[in-house]
mmCIF file of C-alpha atoms in Angstrom:
data_model
loop_
_atom_site.group_PDB
_atom_site.id
_atom_site.type_symbol
_atom_site.label_atom_id
_atom_site.label_comp_id
_atom_site.label_asym_id
_atom_site.label_seq_id
_atom_site.Cartn_x
_atom_site.Cartn_y
_atom_site.Cartn_z
ATOM 1 C CA MET A 1 1.757 14.228 18.376
ATOM 2 C CA ASN A 2 3.916 13.382 15.346
ATOM 3 C CA THR A 3 2.969 10.830 12.695
ATOM 4 C CA LEU A 4 5.280 8.109 14.004
ATOM 5 C CA THR A 5 3.953 8.358 17.554
ATOM 6 C CA TYR A 6 0.368 8.400 16.303
ATOM 7 C CA TRP A 7 0.668 5.137 14.385
ATOM 8 C CA GLU A 8 2.728 3.431 17.075
ATOM 9 C CA ASN A 9 -0.085 4.191 19.512
ATOM 10 C CA ILE A 10 -2.705 2.820 17.114
ATOM 11 C CA TYR A 11 -0.946 -0.524 16.767
ATOM 12 C CA ALA A 12 0.051 -0.693 20.427
ATOM 13 C CA SER A 13 -3.564 -0.286 21.542
ATOM 14 C CA LYS A 14 -5.256 -2.602 19.016
ATOM 15 C CA ASN A 15 -4.774 -6.106 17.682
ATOM 16 C CA PHE A 16 -4.020 -6.334 13.960
ATOM 17 C CA ASN A 17 -7.544 -7.647 13.315
ATOM 18 C CA GLU A 18 -9.241 -4.786 15.168
ATOM 19 C CA VAL A 19 -8.161 -1.860 12.994
ATOM 20 C CA SER A 20 -10.785 -0.621 10.539
ATOM 21 C CA TRP A 21 -8.756 -1.550 7.440
ATOM 22 C CA PHE A 22 -8.269 -5.199 8.481
ATOM 23 C CA GLN A 23 -8.997 -7.846 5.838
ATOM 24 C CA SER A 24 -9.041 -11.564 6.555
ATOM 25 C CA ARG A 25 -7.775 -12.022 2.984
ATOM 26 C CA PRO A 26 -6.519 -9.216 0.721
ATOM 27 C CA THR A 27 -8.532 -10.340 -2.297
ATOM 28 C CA GLN A 28 -8.454 -7.081 -4.256
ATOM 29 C CA SER A 29 -4.699 -6.704 -3.753
ATOM 30 C CA ILE A 30 -4.012 -10.216 -4.994
ATOM 31 C CA ASP A 31 -6.281 -9.657 -7.985
ATOM 32 C CA LEU A 32 -4.389 -6.501 -8.986
ATOM 33 C CA ILE A 33 -0.998 -8.159 -8.540
ATOM 34 C CA ASN A 34 -2.076 -11.147 -10.624
ATOM 35 C CA ARG A 35 -3.493 -8.774 -13.233
ATOM 36 C CA SER A 36 -0.046 -7.181 -13.624
ATOM 37 C CA GLY A 37 1.373 -10.463 -14.883
ATOM 38 C CA ILE A 38 4.652 -10.076 -12.991
ATOM 39 C CA SER A 39 6.702 -13.205 -12.320
ATOM 40 C CA LYS A 40 7.088 -14.919 -8.962
ATOM 41 C CA LYS A 41 10.676 -13.631 -8.826
ATOM 42 C CA SER A 42 9.633 -9.995 -9.195
ATOM 43 C CA ASN A 43 10.522 -7.462 -6.518
ATOM 44 C CA ILE A 44 7.392 -6.249 -4.713
ATOM 45 C CA ILE A 45 7.172 -3.534 -2.066
ATOM 46 C CA ASP A 46 4.115 -3.083 0.145
ATOM 47 C CA ILE A 47 3.819 0.433 1.566
ATOM 48 C CA GLY A 48 2.116 0.719 4.945
ATOM 49 C CA GLY A 49 1.583 -3.036 5.011
ATOM 50 C CA GLY A 50 3.179 -3.707 8.384
ATOM 51 C CA ALA A 51 0.233 -5.581 9.882
ATOM 52 C CA SER A 52 -1.293 -6.815 6.622
ATOM 53 C CA SER A 53 -1.683 -10.484 5.726
ATOM 54 C CA LEU A 54 -0.603 -9.730 2.140
ATOM 55 C CA PRO A 55 3.026 -10.890 2.588
ATOM 56 C CA GLU A 56 1.836 -14.266 3.899
ATOM 57 C CA GLU A 57 -0.592 -14.657 1.024
ATOM 58 C CA LEU A 58 2.046 -13.751 -1.558
ATOM 59 C CA LEU A 59 4.522 -16.232 -0.087
ATOM 60 C CA VAL A 60 1.886 -18.961 -0.353
ATOM 61 C CA LEU A 61 1.358 -17.996 -3.996
ATOM 62 C CA GLY A 62 5.085 -18.403 -4.646
ATOM 63 C CA PHE A 63 6.290 -14.802 -4.743
ATOM 64 C CA GLU A 64 9.830 -14.744 -3.385
ATOM 65 C CA ARG A 65 11.082 -11.166 -3.200
ATOM 66 C CA LEU A 66 8.920 -9.158 -0.851
ATOM 67 C CA THR A 67 9.616 -5.914 0.983
ATOM 68 C CA VAL A 68 7.268 -4.314 3.515
ATOM 69 C CA LEU A 69 7.694 -0.713 4.658
ATOM 70 C CA ASP A 70 5.725 0.703 7.567
ATOM 71 C CA ILE A 71 6.074 3.737 9.795
ATOM 72 C CA SER A 72 4.984 1.683 12.817
ATOM 73 C CA TYR A 73 7.417 -0.770 14.372
ATOM 74 C CA ASN A 74 4.531 -2.188 16.396
ATOM 75 C CA ALA A 75 2.718 -3.065 13.157
ATOM 76 C CA ILE A 76 5.786 -4.796 11.740
ATOM 77 C CA GLU A 77 6.385 -6.686 14.974
ATOM 78 C CA LYS A 78 2.799 -7.962 15.028
ATOM 79 C CA SER A 79 3.223 -9.411 11.538
ATOM 80 C CA GLN A 80 6.600 -10.915 12.316
ATOM 81 C CA ASN A 81 5.204 -12.603 15.416
ATOM 82 C CA ARG A 82 2.171 -13.862 13.505
ATOM 83 C CA MET A 83 4.247 -15.205 10.608
ATOM 84 C CA GLY A 84 6.959 -16.794 12.734
ATOM 85 C CA LYS A 85 9.843 -18.220 10.713
ATOM 86 C CA LYS A 86 8.204 -17.204 7.437
ATOM 87 C CA SER A 87 8.791 -13.551 8.348
ATOM 88 C CA LYS A 88 12.492 -14.080 7.612
ATOM 89 C CA GLN A 89 11.575 -14.449 3.932
ATOM 90 C CA VAL A 90 10.424 -10.818 3.881
ATOM 91 C CA GLN A 91 12.561 -7.687 4.050
ATOM 92 C CA TRP A 92 11.072 -5.341 6.647
ATOM 93 C CA ILE A 93 11.758 -1.599 6.607
ATOM 94 C CA HIS A 94 10.719 0.572 9.543
ATOM 95 C CA GLY A 95 10.372 4.144 8.335
ATOM 96 C CA ASP A 96 8.315 6.940 6.832
ATOM 97 C CA VAL A 97 8.068 6.358 3.087
ATOM 98 C CA LEU A 98 8.457 10.102 2.458
ATOM 99 C CA GLU A 99 11.842 10.072 4.195
ATOM 100 C CA THR A 100 13.166 6.577 3.470
ATOM 101 C CA ASP A 101 15.833 6.028 0.827
ATOM 102 C CA LEU A 102 14.720 3.168 -1.401
ATOM 103 C CA PRO A 103 16.722 1.459 -4.161
ATOM 104 C CA VAL A 104 16.451 3.099 -7.567
ATOM 105 C CA GLN A 105 14.559 1.316 -10.373
ATOM 106 C CA PHE A 106 14.459 -1.836 -8.280
ATOM 107 C CA PHE A 107 10.822 -2.795 -7.742
ATOM 108 C CA ASP A 108 8.592 -4.424 -10.322
ATOM 109 C CA LEU A 109 5.454 -3.594 -8.356
ATOM 110 C CA TRP A 110 4.641 -1.001 -5.689
ATOM 111 C CA HIS A 111 1.582 -1.877 -3.602
ATOM 112 C CA ASP A 112 -0.279 0.641 -1.452
ATOM 113 C CA ARG A 113 -3.498 -0.126 0.367
ATOM 114 C CA ALA A 114 -4.733 2.875 2.324
ATOM 115 C CA ALA A 115 -1.397 4.669 2.703
ATOM 116 C CA MET A 116 -1.440 7.452 0.103
ATOM 117 C CA HIS A 117 -4.914 8.600 1.068
ATOM 118 C CA PHE A 118 -3.524 9.792 4.421
ATOM 119 C CA LEU A 119 -1.334 12.268 2.524
ATOM 120 C CA THR A 120 -3.659 15.264 2.500
ATOM 121 C CA SER A 121 -0.887 17.732 1.660
ATOM 122 C CA VAL A 122 -0.238 18.348 -2.035
ATOM 123 C CA ASP A 123 3.484 18.617 -1.310
ATOM 124 C CA ASP A 124 3.522 15.264 0.514
ATOM 125 C CA ARG A 125 1.760 13.582 -2.396
ATOM 126 C CA LYS A 126 4.325 15.058 -4.798
ATOM 127 C CA VAL A 127 7.129 13.564 -2.695
ATOM 128 C CA TYR A 128 5.292 10.235 -2.589
ATOM 129 C CA ARG A 129 4.876 10.220 -6.346
ATOM 130 C CA SER A 130 8.572 10.976 -6.798
ATOM 131 C CA LYS A 131 9.428 8.005 -4.566
ATOM 132 C CA ILE A 132 7.317 5.707 -6.728
ATOM 133 C CA LEU A 133 8.837 7.055 -9.946
ATOM 134 C CA ALA A 134 12.371 6.603 -8.620
ATOM 135 C CA SER A 135 11.899 3.121 -7.152
ATOM 136 C CA LEU A 136 9.867 1.380 -9.851
ATOM 137 C CA LYS A 137 11.580 -0.219 -12.793
ATOM 138 C CA PRO A 138 10.587 1.233 -16.167
ATOM 139 C CA GLY A 139 7.385 -0.542 -17.134
ATOM 140 C CA GLY A 140 6.731 -1.485 -13.507
ATOM 141 C CA PHE A 141 3.329 -1.482 -11.846
ATOM 142 C CA LEU A 142 1.556 0.475 -9.134
ATOM 143 C CA ALA A 143 -1.304 -1.302 -7.345
ATOM 144 C CA ILE A 144 -3.043 1.286 -5.204
ATOM 145 C CA HIS A 145 -6.142 1.409 -3.009
ATOM 146 C CA THR A 146 -7.625 4.622 -1.612
ATOM 147 C CA PHE A 147 -10.954 5.721 -0.251
ATOM 148 C CA ALA A 148 -13.283 6.399 -3.170
ATOM 149 C CA GLU A 149 -14.942 9.767 -3.689
ATOM 150 C CA ASP A 150 -18.004 8.409 -1.881
ATOM 151 C CA GLY A 151 -15.906 6.846 0.875
ATOM 152 C CA PRO A 152 -15.189 8.182 4.376
ATOM 153 C CA ASP A 153 -13.518 11.569 4.721
ATOM 154 C CA SER A 154 -11.528 10.438 7.758
ATOM 155 C CA CYS A 155 -9.975 7.282 9.188
ATOM 156 C CA SER A 156 -8.625 6.589 12.681
ATOM 157 C CA GLY A 157 -9.232 10.228 13.560
ATOM 158 C CA LEU A 158 -7.234 11.578 10.607
ATOM 159 C CA GLN A 159 -8.516 13.367 7.521
ATOM 160 C CA VAL A 160 -7.975 11.538 4.235
ATOM 161 C CA GLN A 161 -7.800 12.443 0.566
ATOM 162 C CA ARG A 162 -10.508 10.673 -1.438
ATOM 163 C CA PHE A 163 -10.104 9.868 -5.130
ATOM 164 C CA SER A 164 -12.030 8.886 -8.217
ATOM 165 C CA ILE A 165 -10.335 7.022 -11.052
ATOM 166 C CA GLU A 166 -10.033 10.333 -12.905
ATOM 167 C CA THR A 167 -8.560 12.340 -10.024
ATOM 168 C CA LEU A 168 -6.136 9.567 -9.061
ATOM 169 C CA THR A 169 -4.958 9.223 -12.658
ATOM 170 C CA HIS A 170 -4.433 12.987 -12.815
ATOM 171 C CA GLU A 171 -2.606 12.951 -9.461
ATOM 172 C CA LEU A 172 -0.126 10.324 -10.633
ATOM 173 C CA GLY A 173 0.612 12.116 -13.882
ATOM 174 C CA VAL A 174 1.322 11.306 -17.502
ATOM 175 C CA ASN A 175 3.966 8.677 -16.767
ATOM 176 C CA PHE A 176 1.343 6.245 -15.463
ATOM 177 C CA SER A 177 -1.233 4.462 -17.598
ATOM 178 C CA LEU A 178 -4.359 2.999 -16.035
ATOM 179 C CA VAL A 179 -4.637 -0.765 -16.528
ATOM 180 C CA VAL A 180 -7.777 -1.307 -14.478
ATOM 181 C CA GLY A 181 -9.738 0.606 -11.869
ATOM 182 C CA GLN A 182 -12.770 -0.399 -9.865
ATOM 183 C CA LYS A 183 -14.674 0.509 -6.725
ATOM 184 C CA HIS A 184 -15.595 -1.957 -4.016
ATOM 185 C CA SER A 185 -16.964 -2.021 -0.499
ATOM 186 C CA HIS A 186 -14.828 -2.919 2.500
ATOM 187 C CA ILE A 187 -16.598 -4.012 5.667
ATOM 188 C CA THR A 188 -14.698 -3.042 8.809
ATOM 189 C CA PRO A 189 -14.430 -5.356 11.843
ATOM 190 C CA GLY A 190 -17.099 -3.135 13.405
ATOM 191 C CA GLY A 191 -19.487 -3.816 10.522
ATOM 192 C CA MET A 192 -19.267 -0.437 8.773
ATOM 193 C CA GLU A 193 -19.139 -0.186 4.988
ATOM 194 C CA GLN A 194 -16.339 1.832 3.403
ATOM 195 C CA ARG A 195 -16.144 2.553 -0.319
ATOM 196 C CA PHE A 196 -12.668 1.947 -1.739
ATOM 197 C CA LEU A 197 -11.062 2.518 -5.106
ATOM 198 C CA ALA A 198 -8.589 -0.115 -6.331
ATOM 199 C CA CYS A 199 -6.441 0.640 -9.377
ATOM 200 C CA LEU A 200 -3.542 -0.865 -11.257
ATOM 201 C CA PHE A 201 -1.273 1.505 -13.179
ATOM 202 C CA GLN A 202 1.767 0.817 -15.325
ATOM 203 C CA LEU A 203 4.762 3.121 -15.424
ATOM 204 C CA ALA A 204 6.005 4.122 -18.853
ATOM 205 C CA SER A 205 9.160 2.392 -20.067
ATOM 206 C CA THR A 206 10.723 5.843 -20.376
ATOM 207 C CA HIS A 207 9.571 8.780 -18.308
ATOM 208 C CA GLU A 208 10.430 12.295 -17.249
#
């Protein structure tokens, strides 16, 4: 089964609030975005956020230029149906981030909650990093959440790559500076505790 089919099946078989990564409110994401200090007219992209409530929350907060990319059309459709007319204020991209052409130096902030940690291949993570470097404006921000080093080693039947602040900083490379990093516990709809790492990085104004 390929990656696209796998995630389509996940979202076809479960409601958006039944998946293990569901949050009633994306508090940590909003905190990181606010911490960046970007304006309400900044361009934000949410990677793997097809069924997340983050776009709704950001619209309420006054952010105007939102893009959501997800590999699962079912995930995107669930959010569009839930948001109704408000979904038209968001640009939706159905695709694999590793293969999708994104605008160059366009986004002020790249948000990723539990997407990168599914990239267990070193080569895939290199491609992902190159996508971030190409798409962020110089001085832009990366708000990223992964399983912490003491978090689960798998999710939805797939192996994941766990990170500490040190290993994630090393993975991203010298062009990114850590603004803030902290661990927190996420409680799944089934009541299980998962240890997450949430970090905000800033891209250098000039980089390799």
